[in-house]
mmCIF file of C-alpha atoms and ligand atoms in Angstrom:
data_model
loop_
_atom_site.group_PDB
_atom_site.id
_atom_site.type_symbol
_atom_site.label_atom_id
_atom_site.label_comp_id
_atom_site.label_asym_id
_atom_site.label_seq_id
_atom_site.Cartn_x
_atom_site.Cartn_y
_atom_site.Cartn_z
ATOM 1 C CA MET A 1 18.132 26.301 -17.842
ATOM 2 C CA ARG A 2 16.760 23.840 -20.405
ATOM 3 C CA ILE A 3 15.681 20.442 -19.065
ATOM 4 C CA VAL A 4 14.296 17.606 -21.175
ATOM 5 C CA CYS A 5 11.628 15.481 -19.458
ATOM 6 C CA VAL A 6 10.916 12.055 -20.956
ATOM 7 C CA ALA A 7 7.691 10.021 -20.876
ATOM 8 C CA GLY A 8 6.846 6.977 -22.952
ATOM 9 C CA ALA A 9 4.415 4.585 -21.298
ATOM 10 C CA ARG A 10 1.343 4.672 -19.026
ATOM 11 C CA PRO A 11 3.079 4.828 -15.642
ATOM 12 C CA ASN A 12 5.433 7.611 -16.813
ATOM 13 C CA TYR A 13 2.879 10.380 -17.298
ATOM 14 C CA MET A 14 1.840 10.619 -13.652
ATOM 15 C CA LYS A 15 5.506 10.560 -12.592
ATOM 16 C CA ILE A 16 6.787 13.256 -14.958
ATOM 17 C CA LYS A 17 3.950 15.778 -14.512
ATOM 18 C CA PRO A 18 4.865 16.964 -10.969
ATOM 19 C CA VAL A 19 8.538 17.223 -11.945
ATOM 20 C CA MET A 20 7.680 19.351 -14.992
ATOM 21 C CA ASP A 21 5.424 21.625 -12.957
ATOM 22 C CA ALA A 22 8.000 22.148 -10.226
ATOM 23 C CA LEU A 23 10.819 22.821 -12.703
ATOM 24 C CA GLU A 24 8.704 25.333 -14.608
ATOM 25 C CA ALA A 25 7.688 27.040 -11.351
ATOM 26 C CA ARG A 26 11.413 27.608 -10.709
ATOM 27 C CA GLY A 27 11.911 29.111 -14.135
ATOM 28 C CA ALA A 28 13.352 26.182 -16.104
ATOM 29 C CA GLU A 29 12.575 25.748 -19.770
ATOM 30 C CA VAL A 30 11.052 22.253 -19.872
ATOM 31 C CA VAL A 31 10.989 20.295 -23.126
ATOM 32 C CA LEU A 32 8.613 17.314 -22.970
ATOM 33 C CA VAL A 33 9.527 14.308 -25.116
ATOM 34 C CA HIS A 34 7.028 11.434 -25.594
ATOM 35 C CA THR A 35 8.736 8.356 -27.044
ATOM 36 C CA GLY A 36 5.477 6.790 -28.229
ATOM 37 C CA GLN A 37 6.136 3.427 -26.501
ATOM 38 C CA HIS A 38 2.447 3.532 -25.581
ATOM 39 C CA TYR A 39 0.251 5.082 -28.254
ATOM 40 C CA ASP A 40 -3.390 3.922 -27.928
ATOM 41 C CA ALA A 41 -5.744 6.685 -26.792
ATOM 42 C CA ALA A 42 -6.491 4.645 -23.657
ATOM 43 C CA MET A 43 -2.768 4.179 -22.895
ATOM 44 C CA SER A 44 -1.637 7.730 -23.671
ATOM 45 C CA ASP A 45 -4.032 10.556 -24.709
ATOM 46 C CA VAL A 46 -6.442 10.045 -21.819
ATOM 47 C CA PHE A 47 -3.654 10.716 -19.319
ATOM 48 C CA PHE A 48 -2.695 13.991 -20.976
ATOM 49 C CA GLU A 49 -6.325 15.078 -20.672
ATOM 50 C CA ASP A 50 -6.942 13.740 -17.155
ATOM 51 C CA LEU A 51 -3.666 15.060 -15.745
ATOM 52 C CA ARG A 52 -3.762 18.288 -17.765
ATOM 53 C CA ILE A 53 -0.319 17.683 -19.245
ATOM 54 C CA ARG A 54 0.437 19.908 -22.193
ATOM 55 C CA ARG A 55 1.035 18.348 -25.591
ATOM 56 C CA PRO A 56 4.535 16.856 -25.908
ATOM 57 C CA ASP A 57 7.026 19.110 -27.677
ATOM 58 C CA HIS A 58 8.487 16.098 -29.496
ATOM 59 C CA PHE A 59 6.909 12.754 -30.296
ATOM 60 C CA LEU A 60 9.323 9.956 -31.264
ATOM 61 C CA GLN A 61 6.695 7.433 -32.448
ATOM 62 C CA VAL A 62 8.727 4.332 -31.521
ATOM 63 C CA GLY A 63 5.684 2.066 -31.018
ATOM 64 C CA SER A 64 5.789 -1.610 -30.027
ATOM 65 C CA GLY A 65 8.519 -4.172 -30.654
ATOM 66 C CA SER A 66 10.860 -6.631 -28.965
ATOM 67 C CA HIS A 67 13.017 -5.197 -26.174
ATOM 68 C CA ALA A 68 15.991 -4.644 -28.487
ATOM 69 C CA VAL A 69 13.908 -3.159 -31.283
ATOM 70 C CA GLN A 70 11.939 -0.852 -28.989
ATOM 71 C CA THR A 71 14.944 0.305 -26.928
ATOM 72 C CA GLY A 72 17.019 0.712 -30.088
ATOM 73 C CA ARG A 73 14.337 2.822 -31.764
ATOM 74 C CA VAL A 74 14.127 5.050 -28.697
ATOM 75 C CA MET A 75 17.891 5.538 -28.762
ATOM 76 C CA ALA A 76 18.094 6.190 -32.503
ATOM 77 C CA ALA A 77 15.282 8.762 -32.336
ATOM 78 C CA PHE A 78 16.402 10.447 -29.100
ATOM 79 C CA GLU A 79 20.081 10.920 -30.024
ATOM 80 C CA PRO A 80 19.623 13.528 -32.795
ATOM 81 C CA LEU A 81 16.974 15.329 -30.730
ATOM 82 C CA LEU A 82 19.360 15.611 -27.784
ATOM 83 C CA GLU A 83 22.056 16.974 -30.103
ATOM 84 C CA GLU A 84 19.602 19.557 -31.404
ATOM 85 C CA LEU A 85 18.204 20.587 -28.007
ATOM 86 C CA ARG A 86 21.509 20.618 -26.053
ATOM 87 C CA PRO A 87 19.779 20.700 -22.624
ATOM 88 C CA GLU A 88 21.617 21.074 -19.330
ATOM 89 C CA ALA A 89 19.859 17.974 -17.997
ATOM 90 C CA VAL A 90 17.512 15.125 -18.926
ATOM 91 C CA VAL A 91 15.027 13.617 -16.474
ATOM 92 C CA VAL A 92 13.799 10.044 -16.936
ATOM 93 C CA VAL A 93 11.253 8.297 -14.688
ATOM 94 C CA GLY A 94 10.522 4.698 -13.741
ATOM 95 C CA ASP A 95 11.773 1.547 -15.373
ATOM 96 C CA VAL A 96 10.316 1.104 -18.864
ATOM 97 C CA ASN A 97 12.299 0.611 -22.074
ATOM 98 C CA SER A 98 11.934 4.320 -22.919
ATOM 99 C CA THR A 99 13.609 5.168 -19.586
ATOM 100 C CA LEU A 100 16.602 2.988 -20.387
ATOM 101 C CA GLY A 101 16.935 4.090 -24.029
ATOM 102 C CA CYS A 102 16.940 7.808 -23.223
ATOM 103 C CA ALA A 103 19.250 7.251 -20.223
ATOM 104 C CA LEU A 104 21.901 5.523 -22.345
ATOM 105 C CA VAL A 105 21.784 8.238 -24.998
ATOM 106 C CA THR A 106 22.021 11.017 -22.394
ATOM 107 C CA ALA A 107 24.957 9.365 -20.624
ATOM 108 C CA LYS A 108 27.000 9.554 -23.829
ATOM 109 C CA GLY A 109 25.467 12.794 -25.085
ATOM 110 C CA GLY A 110 26.862 15.292 -22.620
ATOM 111 C CA ALA A 111 23.819 16.348 -20.572
ATOM 112 C CA LEU A 112 23.397 15.536 -16.892
ATOM 113 C CA LEU A 113 20.928 12.708 -16.207
ATOM 114 C CA GLY A 114 18.415 12.495 -13.366
ATOM 115 C CA HIS A 115 16.538 9.259 -12.621
ATOM 116 C CA VAL A 116 13.280 9.581 -10.739
ATOM 117 C CA GLU A 117 12.430 6.382 -8.833
ATOM 118 C CA ALA A 118 16.077 5.371 -8.457
ATOM 119 C CA GLY A 119 17.170 2.494 -6.223
ATOM 120 C CA LEU A 120 14.093 0.268 -6.450
ATOM 121 C CA ARG A 121 15.170 -3.376 -6.716
ATOM 122 C CA SER A 122 13.114 -6.567 -7.030
ATOM 123 C CA ARG A 123 16.301 -8.658 -7.351
ATOM 124 C CA ASP A 124 14.423 -10.617 -9.999
ATOM 125 C CA TRP A 125 16.518 -10.586 -13.169
ATOM 126 C CA GLU A 126 13.707 -12.199 -15.149
ATOM 127 C CA MET A 127 11.857 -8.876 -14.958
ATOM 128 C CA PRO A 128 12.893 -6.652 -17.868
ATOM 129 C CA GLU A 129 12.242 -3.669 -15.599
ATOM 130 C CA GLU A 130 14.947 -4.801 -13.151
ATOM 131 C CA VAL A 131 17.529 -4.594 -15.943
ATOM 132 C CA ASN A 132 16.190 -1.163 -16.907
ATOM 133 C CA ARG A 133 16.315 0.074 -13.295
ATOM 134 C CA VAL A 134 19.851 -1.092 -12.548
ATOM 135 C CA VAL A 135 21.368 0.151 -15.824
ATOM 136 C CA THR A 136 19.548 3.501 -15.701
ATOM 137 C CA ASP A 137 20.783 4.132 -12.161
ATOM 138 C CA ARG A 138 24.323 3.221 -13.200
ATOM 139 C CA VAL A 139 24.507 5.928 -15.867
ATOM 140 C CA SER A 140 22.614 8.620 -13.901
ATOM 141 C CA ASP A 141 24.185 11.651 -12.221
ATOM 142 C CA TYR A 142 21.227 12.358 -9.917
ATOM 143 C CA LEU A 143 19.462 9.441 -8.196
ATOM 144 C CA PHE A 144 16.051 10.481 -6.852
ATOM 145 C CA ALA A 145 14.926 7.776 -4.430
ATOM 146 C CA PRO A 146 11.286 7.423 -3.301
ATOM 147 C CA SER A 147 11.948 5.593 -0.011
ATOM 148 C CA PRO A 148 14.706 4.671 2.483
ATOM 149 C CA ASP A 149 14.934 1.094 1.126
ATOM 150 C CA ALA A 150 15.881 2.529 -2.276
ATOM 151 C CA VAL A 151 18.551 4.713 -0.644
ATOM 152 C CA ALA A 152 19.936 1.636 1.147
ATOM 153 C CA ASN A 153 20.101 -0.289 -2.143
ATOM 154 C CA LEU A 154 22.016 2.527 -3.819
ATOM 155 C CA ARG A 155 24.450 2.868 -0.919
ATOM 156 C CA ALA A 156 25.048 -0.891 -0.961
ATOM 157 C CA GLU A 157 25.812 -0.687 -4.681
ATOM 158 C CA GLY A 158 28.499 1.909 -4.003
ATOM 159 C CA TYR A 159 26.947 5.135 -5.296
ATOM 160 C CA ARG A 160 28.361 8.374 -3.925
ATOM 161 C CA THR A 161 26.253 9.852 -1.135
ATOM 162 C CA ASP A 162 26.078 13.193 -2.942
ATOM 163 C CA GLN A 163 24.369 11.503 -5.919
ATOM 164 C CA ILE A 164 21.535 10.050 -3.821
ATOM 165 C CA HIS A 165 18.540 12.234 -2.924
ATOM 166 C CA LEU A 166 15.634 10.899 -0.857
ATOM 167 C CA VAL A 167 12.785 12.942 -2.301
ATOM 168 C CA GLY A 168 9.600 10.902 -1.793
ATOM 169 C CA ASN A 169 7.202 9.572 -4.383
ATOM 170 C CA VAL A 170 6.159 11.576 -7.442
ATOM 171 C CA MET A 171 3.305 9.166 -8.184
ATOM 172 C CA VAL A 172 1.815 10.229 -4.863
ATOM 173 C CA ASP A 173 2.183 13.923 -5.815
ATOM 174 C CA THR A 174 -0.121 13.253 -8.757
ATOM 175 C CA LEU A 175 -2.485 11.063 -6.758
ATOM 176 C CA LEU A 176 -2.997 13.702 -4.067
ATOM 177 C CA ALA A 177 -3.261 16.541 -6.588
ATOM 178 C CA ASN A 178 -6.040 14.767 -8.488
ATOM 179 C CA LEU A 179 -7.868 12.856 -5.764
ATOM 180 C CA ASP A 180 -10.821 15.235 -5.443
ATOM 181 C CA ARG A 181 -11.368 15.264 -9.205
ATOM 182 C CA ALA A 182 -11.075 11.459 -9.280
ATOM 183 C CA LEU A 183 -13.597 11.023 -6.478
ATOM 184 C CA ALA A 184 -16.055 13.120 -8.510
ATOM 185 C CA SER A 185 -15.903 10.558 -11.366
ATOM 186 C CA ASP A 186 -19.171 8.767 -12.170
ATOM 187 C CA VAL A 187 -17.355 5.547 -13.124
ATOM 188 C CA LEU A 188 -18.986 3.432 -10.395
ATOM 189 C CA GLY A 189 -22.436 4.400 -11.639
ATOM 190 C CA ARG A 190 -21.480 3.730 -15.265
ATOM 191 C CA LEU A 191 -20.250 0.237 -14.342
ATOM 192 C CA GLY A 192 -23.085 -0.479 -11.905
ATOM 193 C CA LEU A 193 -20.646 -1.006 -9.009
ATOM 194 C CA ALA A 194 -21.377 -0.233 -5.369
ATOM 195 C CA ARG A 195 -18.815 1.555 -3.219
ATOM 196 C CA GLY A 196 -16.774 -0.828 -1.048
ATOM 197 C CA GLU A 197 -18.283 -3.982 -2.514
ATOM 198 C CA TYR A 198 -16.112 -5.044 -5.458
ATOM 199 C CA ALA A 199 -12.538 -6.137 -6.099
ATOM 200 C CA LEU A 200 -10.444 -4.312 -8.717
ATOM 201 C CA VAL A 201 -7.874 -6.330 -10.684
ATOM 202 C CA THR A 202 -5.040 -5.397 -13.065
ATOM 203 C CA LEU A 203 -2.669 -7.809 -14.808
ATOM 204 C CA HIS A 204 0.080 -7.011 -17.296
ATOM 205 C CA ARG A 205 3.417 -8.546 -16.258
ATOM 206 C CA PRO A 206 4.736 -10.894 -18.955
ATOM 207 C CA ALA A 207 5.293 -13.560 -16.256
ATOM 208 C CA ASN A 208 1.541 -13.463 -15.506
ATOM 209 C CA VAL A 209 -0.138 -12.842 -18.846
ATOM 210 C CA ASP A 210 2.170 -14.239 -21.552
ATOM 211 C CA ASP A 211 2.293 -17.765 -20.097
ATOM 212 C CA PRO A 212 -1.113 -19.467 -20.540
ATOM 213 C CA ALA A 213 -0.527 -21.799 -17.576
ATOM 214 C CA ALA A 214 0.288 -18.925 -15.186
ATOM 215 C CA LEU A 215 -2.632 -16.865 -16.483
ATOM 216 C CA GLY A 216 -4.974 -19.866 -16.186
ATOM 217 C CA THR A 217 -4.084 -20.281 -12.500
ATOM 218 C CA LEU A 218 -4.648 -16.592 -11.778
ATOM 219 C CA LEU A 219 -7.991 -16.641 -13.587
ATOM 220 C CA ALA A 220 -9.059 -19.717 -11.624
ATOM 221 C CA ALA A 221 -8.284 -17.838 -8.412
ATOM 222 C CA LEU A 222 -10.305 -14.838 -9.638
ATOM 223 C CA ASP A 223 -13.183 -17.160 -10.501
ATOM 224 C CA ASP A 224 -13.146 -18.539 -6.943
ATOM 225 C CA LEU A 225 -13.068 -15.024 -5.534
ATOM 226 C CA SER A 226 -15.853 -13.789 -7.801
ATOM 227 C CA ARG A 227 -18.239 -16.029 -5.842
ATOM 228 C CA GLU A 228 -17.571 -13.787 -2.814
ATOM 229 C CA CYS A 229 -17.540 -10.337 -4.433
ATOM 230 C CA PRO A 230 -17.913 -8.802 -7.910
ATOM 231 C CA ILE A 231 -14.658 -8.307 -9.822
ATOM 232 C CA VAL A 232 -13.816 -5.643 -12.385
ATOM 233 C CA LEU A 233 -10.690 -5.910 -14.521
ATOM 234 C CA PRO A 234 -9.577 -3.017 -16.781
ATOM 235 C CA ALA A 235 -7.452 -4.987 -19.247
ATOM 236 C CA HIS A 236 -4.006 -3.762 -20.356
ATOM 237 C CA PRO A 237 -3.517 -4.386 -24.113
ATOM 238 C CA ARG A 238 -0.829 -6.996 -23.387
ATOM 239 C CA ALA A 239 -3.441 -9.013 -21.464
ATOM 240 C CA ALA A 240 -6.556 -8.261 -23.493
ATOM 241 C CA ALA A 241 -6.174 -10.893 -26.233
ATOM 242 C CA GLN A 242 -5.129 -13.624 -23.791
ATOM 243 C CA LEU A 243 -8.080 -12.840 -21.554
ATOM 244 C CA ARG A 244 -10.474 -13.111 -24.494
ATOM 245 C CA SER A 245 -9.123 -16.530 -25.488
ATOM 246 C CA SER A 246 -8.793 -17.891 -21.960
ATOM 247 C CA GLY A 247 -12.408 -18.684 -21.148
ATOM 248 C CA MET A 248 -12.587 -16.079 -18.397
ATOM 249 C CA SER A 249 -15.411 -16.520 -15.891
ATOM 250 C CA GLU A 250 -18.470 -14.407 -16.735
ATOM 251 C CA ARG A 251 -18.520 -13.128 -13.190
ATOM 252 C CA VAL A 252 -15.260 -11.258 -13.847
ATOM 253 C CA ARG A 253 -16.078 -8.047 -15.674
ATOM 254 C CA VAL A 254 -13.350 -7.236 -18.218
ATOM 255 C CA ILE A 255 -13.385 -3.604 -19.394
ATOM 256 C CA PRO A 256 -10.975 -1.501 -21.501
ATOM 257 C CA PRO A 257 -8.041 0.205 -19.738
ATOM 258 C CA ALA A 258 -9.425 2.959 -17.535
ATOM 259 C CA GLY A 259 -8.398 6.618 -17.664
ATOM 260 C CA TYR A 260 -6.479 7.942 -14.659
ATOM 261 C CA LEU A 261 -9.336 9.690 -12.850
ATOM 262 C CA ASP A 262 -11.681 6.721 -13.334
ATOM 263 C CA PHE A 263 -9.002 4.257 -12.258
ATOM 264 C CA VAL A 264 -8.161 6.183 -9.086
ATOM 265 C CA ALA A 265 -11.899 6.347 -8.332
ATOM 266 C CA LEU A 266 -12.134 2.579 -8.848
ATOM 267 C CA GLN A 267 -9.193 2.000 -6.502
ATOM 268 C CA ALA A 268 -10.462 4.359 -3.814
ATOM 269 C CA SER A 269 -13.855 2.638 -3.592
ATOM 270 C CA ALA A 270 -12.658 -0.956 -3.987
ATOM 271 C CA ARG A 271 -12.988 -3.475 -1.196
ATOM 272 C CA MET A 272 -9.651 -4.868 -2.297
ATOM 273 C CA VAL A 273 -7.231 -4.574 -5.230
ATOM 274 C CA LEU A 274 -5.379 -7.520 -6.810
ATOM 275 C CA THR A 275 -2.560 -6.456 -9.134
ATOM 276 C CA ASP A 276 0.865 -7.020 -10.614
ATOM 277 C CA SER A 277 1.374 -3.281 -11.236
ATOM 278 C CA GLY A 278 4.129 -1.342 -9.505
ATOM 279 C CA GLY A 279 2.298 1.953 -9.283
ATOM 280 C CA VAL A 280 -0.928 0.410 -8.038
ATOM 281 C CA GLN A 281 0.909 -1.067 -5.026
ATOM 282 C CA GLU A 282 1.885 2.496 -4.093
ATOM 283 C CA GLU A 283 -1.475 4.130 -4.760
ATOM 284 C CA THR A 284 -3.396 1.542 -2.686
ATOM 285 C CA THR A 285 -0.957 2.151 0.161
ATOM 286 C CA VAL A 286 -1.735 5.872 0.133
ATOM 287 C CA LEU A 287 -5.478 5.292 -0.299
ATOM 288 C CA GLY A 288 -5.483 2.690 2.516
ATOM 289 C CA VAL A 289 -7.138 0.092 0.291
ATOM 290 C CA PRO A 290 -6.015 -3.549 0.807
ATOM 291 C CA CYS A 291 -3.752 -4.728 -2.020
ATOM 292 C CA LEU A 292 -2.765 -8.278 -2.958
ATOM 293 C CA THR A 293 0.222 -8.353 -5.305
ATOM 294 C CA LEU A 294 0.168 -11.277 -7.708
ATOM 295 C CA ARG A 295 3.969 -11.665 -7.791
ATOM 296 C CA ASP A 296 6.673 -13.407 -5.750
ATOM 297 C CA ASN A 297 8.656 -10.226 -5.129
ATOM 298 C CA THR A 298 8.310 -6.469 -5.186
ATOM 299 C CA GLU A 299 10.737 -3.612 -5.800
ATOM 300 C CA ARG A 300 8.503 -1.560 -3.510
ATOM 301 C CA PRO A 301 8.915 -3.312 -0.103
ATOM 302 C CA ILE A 302 7.775 -0.228 1.827
ATOM 303 C CA THR A 303 4.236 -0.960 0.600
ATOM 304 C CA LEU A 304 4.509 -4.279 2.492
ATOM 305 C CA THR A 305 6.134 -2.990 5.678
ATOM 306 C CA GLU A 306 4.131 0.230 6.026
ATOM 307 C CA GLY A 307 1.297 -0.028 3.525
ATOM 308 C CA THR A 308 -1.629 -2.299 2.816
ATOM 309 C CA ASN A 309 0.178 -4.550 0.341
ATOM 310 C CA GLN A 310 0.731 -8.319 0.648
ATOM 311 C CA LEU A 311 2.651 -10.555 -1.754
ATOM 312 C CA VAL A 312 0.528 -13.570 -2.688
ATOM 313 C CA GLY A 313 2.441 -14.983 -5.662
ATOM 314 C CA ARG A 314 0.669 -17.083 -8.268
ATOM 315 C CA ASP A 315 -0.703 -19.957 -6.196
ATOM 316 C CA ARG A 316 -4.498 -20.301 -6.480
ATOM 317 C CA GLU A 317 -5.104 -21.496 -2.939
ATOM 318 C CA ARG A 318 -2.850 -18.865 -1.370
ATOM 319 C CA ILE A 319 -4.454 -16.054 -3.364
ATOM 320 C CA VAL A 320 -8.002 -17.059 -2.460
ATOM 321 C CA LYS A 321 -7.186 -17.748 1.202
ATOM 322 C CA THR A 322 -5.447 -14.382 1.631
ATOM 323 C CA ALA A 323 -8.207 -12.545 -0.240
ATOM 324 C CA LEU A 324 -10.882 -14.054 1.993
ATOM 325 C CA SER A 325 -8.980 -13.114 5.147
ATOM 326 C CA VAL A 326 -8.573 -9.557 3.842
ATOM 327 C CA LEU A 327 -12.296 -9.358 3.105
ATOM 328 C CA ALA A 328 -13.004 -10.476 6.675
ATOM 329 C CA ALA A 329 -10.426 -8.176 8.321
ATOM 330 C CA PRO A 330 -8.772 -5.496 6.171
ATOM 331 C CA PRO A 331 -5.190 -4.870 7.391
ATOM 332 C CA PRO A 332 -4.272 -1.368 8.606
ATOM 333 C CA GLY A 333 -1.708 0.674 6.697
ATOM 334 C CA ARG A 334 0.070 3.994 7.015
ATOM 335 C CA CYS A 335 1.497 6.373 4.489
ATOM 336 C CA PRO A 336 5.313 6.261 4.152
ATOM 337 C CA ALA A 337 7.299 9.376 5.088
ATOM 338 C CA LEU A 338 7.734 11.941 2.278
ATOM 339 C CA TRP A 339 4.858 10.453 0.267
ATOM 340 C CA ASP A 340 3.269 13.814 0.854
ATOM 341 C CA GLY A 341 2.706 15.450 -2.510
ATOM 342 C CA ARG A 342 5.973 17.416 -2.598
ATOM 343 C CA ALA A 343 8.446 15.030 -4.258
ATOM 344 C CA GLY A 344 8.424 17.004 -7.537
ATOM 345 C CA GLU A 345 9.391 20.174 -5.667
ATOM 346 C CA ARG A 346 12.276 18.405 -3.917
ATOM 347 C CA ILE A 347 13.552 17.097 -7.252
ATOM 348 C CA ALA A 348 13.365 20.538 -8.850
ATOM 349 C CA ALA A 349 15.181 22.079 -5.879
ATOM 350 C CA VAL A 350 18.088 19.650 -6.315
ATOM 351 C CA LEU A 351 18.283 20.022 -10.103
ATOM 352 C CA MET A 352 18.057 23.800 -10.192
HETATM 353 C C1 UD1 B 401 5.426 -1.641 -20.402
HETATM 354 C C2 UD1 B 401 6.652 -1.674 -19.515
HETATM 355 C C3 UD1 B 401 6.253 -2.114 -18.114
HETATM 356 C C4 UD1 B 401 5.135 -1.255 -17.555
HETATM 357 C C5 UD1 B 401 3.974 -1.224 -18.533
HETATM 358 C C6 UD1 B 401 2.954 -0.249 -18.017
HETATM 359 C C7 UD1 B 401 8.799 -2.247 -20.569
HETATM 360 C C8 UD1 B 401 9.806 -3.306 -20.755
HETATM 361 N N1 UD1 B 401 7.640 -2.623 -19.995
HETATM 362 O O1 UD1 B 401 4.941 -2.955 -20.513
HETATM 363 O O2 UD1 B 401 7.381 -2.007 -17.251
HETATM 364 O O3 UD1 B 401 4.723 -1.779 -16.324
HETATM 365 O O4 UD1 B 401 4.437 -0.787 -19.832
HETATM 366 O O5 UD1 B 401 1.727 -0.350 -18.620
HETATM 367 O O6 UD1 B 401 9.038 -1.112 -20.919
HETATM 368 N N2 UD1 B 401 0.193 -2.258 -26.856
HETATM 369 C C9 UD1 B 401 -0.930 -1.744 -27.442
HETATM 370 N N3 UD1 B 401 -1.149 -0.389 -27.370
HETATM 371 C C10 UD1 B 401 -0.302 0.461 -26.756
HETATM 372 C C11 UD1 B 401 0.852 -0.064 -26.169
HETATM 373 C C12 UD1 B 401 1.083 -1.423 -26.226
HETATM 374 O O7 UD1 B 401 -1.736 -2.470 -28.019
HETATM 375 O O8 UD1 B 401 -0.576 1.686 -26.732
HETATM 376 C C13 UD1 B 401 0.409 -3.714 -26.911
HETATM 377 C C14 UD1 B 401 1.311 -4.138 -28.068
HETATM 378 O O9 UD1 B 401 0.849 -5.343 -28.541
HETATM 379 C C15 UD1 B 401 2.654 -4.338 -27.387
HETATM 380 C C16 UD1 B 401 2.262 -4.815 -26.007
HETATM 381 O O10 UD1 B 401 1.062 -4.120 -25.711
HETATM 382 O O11 UD1 B 401 3.476 -5.249 -28.054
HETATM 383 C C17 UD1 B 401 3.300 -4.546 -24.943
HETATM 384 O O12 UD1 B 401 3.660 -3.160 -24.922
HETATM 385 P P1 UD1 B 401 5.109 -2.732 -24.337
HETATM 386 O O13 UD1 B 401 5.184 -1.266 -24.217
HETATM 387 O O14 UD1 B 401 6.202 -3.421 -25.095
HETATM 388 O O15 UD1 B 401 5.142 -3.387 -22.919
HETATM 389 P P2 UD1 B 401 4.048 -3.368 -21.749
HETATM 390 O O16 UD1 B 401 3.628 -4.759 -21.480
HETATM 391 O O17 UD1 B 401 3.008 -2.350 -22.067
HETATM 392 N N1 UDP B 402 -3.819 2.979 -14.328
HETATM 393 C C1 UDP B 402 -4.847 3.592 -15.031
HETATM 394 N N2 UDP B 402 -5.769 2.803 -15.689
HETATM 395 C C2 UDP B 402 -5.718 1.439 -15.654
HETATM 396 C C3 UDP B 402 -4.662 0.830 -14.933
HETATM 397 C C4 UDP B 402 -3.723 1.627 -14.285
HETATM 398 O O1 UDP B 402 -4.947 4.825 -15.057
HETATM 399 O O2 UDP B 402 -6.572 0.785 -16.262
HETATM 400 C C5 UDP B 402 -2.821 3.841 -13.657
HETATM 401 C C6 UDP B 402 -2.613 3.594 -12.177
HETATM 402 O O3 UDP B 402 -3.510 4.360 -11.404
HETATM 403 C C7 UDP B 402 -1.175 4.025 -11.978
HETATM 404 C C8 UDP B 402 -0.516 3.633 -13.291
HETATM 405 O O4 UDP B 402 -1.563 3.539 -14.245
HETATM 406 O O5 UDP B 402 -1.110 5.435 -11.830
HETATM 407 C C9 UDP B 402 0.219 2.323 -13.180
HETATM 408 O O6 UDP B 402 0.627 1.932 -14.459
HETATM 409 P P1 UDP B 402 0.830 0.405 -14.868
HETATM 410 O O7 UDP B 402 0.138 -0.504 -13.926
HETATM 411 O O8 UDP B 402 0.502 0.306 -16.318
HETATM 412 O O9 UDP B 402 2.425 0.243 -14.794
HETATM 413 P P2 UDP B 402 3.450 -0.123 -13.623
HETATM 414 O O10 UDP B 402 3.207 0.813 -12.495
HETATM 415 O O11 UDP B 402 3.248 -1.549 -13.269
HETATM 416 O O12 UDP B 402 4.779 0.064 -14.271
#
């Protein structure tokens, strides 16, 4: 059985790897396609090395562009490849433009389509990812949900029960598989950080980094917080230029995007994480590290109800007040059911 697995951007690599491994263990012929949505060494190559993913079989080189240009390039490049490969199924992960582009092509191209991370909903139509999630689910044959809330969303939207599979969280498969190697990283020493004493920050949502007023408010909050504990911020390329021109406080240490093992090490030893990332909300929940999400909503509510995550929005006072209370008394968290390192195996069992 030939199955095409698609990855295109940073959060895709850690999601596709356990699915590939489990499919290959069951005897499938896996063809790995990298769309090239992310292409910098720090946004792509480092993850192939850290996660020991083999070189992609096909590289579509779509690069950056507006939503229409990027999604269109993915579609135009993926269509002839799908015709050539004629796989039984295609697996897409997450909610990036590459996910949507390959999903649309597959839906019309004859292969079965599986969506890993189906059913997540922020109900915020200003997020491009919400459009990608809803449309990808709509054209998928197999909906692999990470949590019961995602299953409930899919049921409410009228999907057939036999399409929906509660399989757990593939991002957690990769986290657990690599945790020991990550904890052996010397990144804290290299950055001069002490275990349990700093806050780790990531920012890359357009709503936070593209609007100078919104970014200015977040940076003011980080400046306030940096008086209480050191802050390190590995900057996503979307944020890097804005951070340079924004007069960021010197107490906030901006560094290049971190590799996976270093970033997991930084999360695991942080006193607290402040982020607008989807995946980081999940990883902090599993690591039991307090997480403040710098958004008004989340498509991952289980990290709020069971994990360590709190939504703090974009209000300076609220962010600082919540951060200080977390520093004083870190909230407890527990790991959601099926976030156990075996989601990839469950997906492969269904597909095969
Ligand atoms: C994308 C995803 C987002 C995901 C994020 C993970 C969409 C719509 N967005 O956002 O859901 O959370 O990836 O990191 O798919 N750039 C580089 N080097 C790179 C890649 C990008 O410099 O290797 C710069 C380019 O200027 C580019 C910008 O970053 O225009 C944005 O890249 P893009 O892939 O369009 O969106 P992200 O913000 O990375
Ligand atoms: N990550 C990383 N280095 C960084 C920031 C994040 O390795 O500097 C990892 C993080 O551990 C998680 C994934 O990238 O596995 C999350 O990707 P990102 O925040 O870019 O996207 P999102 O999850 O928001 O779509």
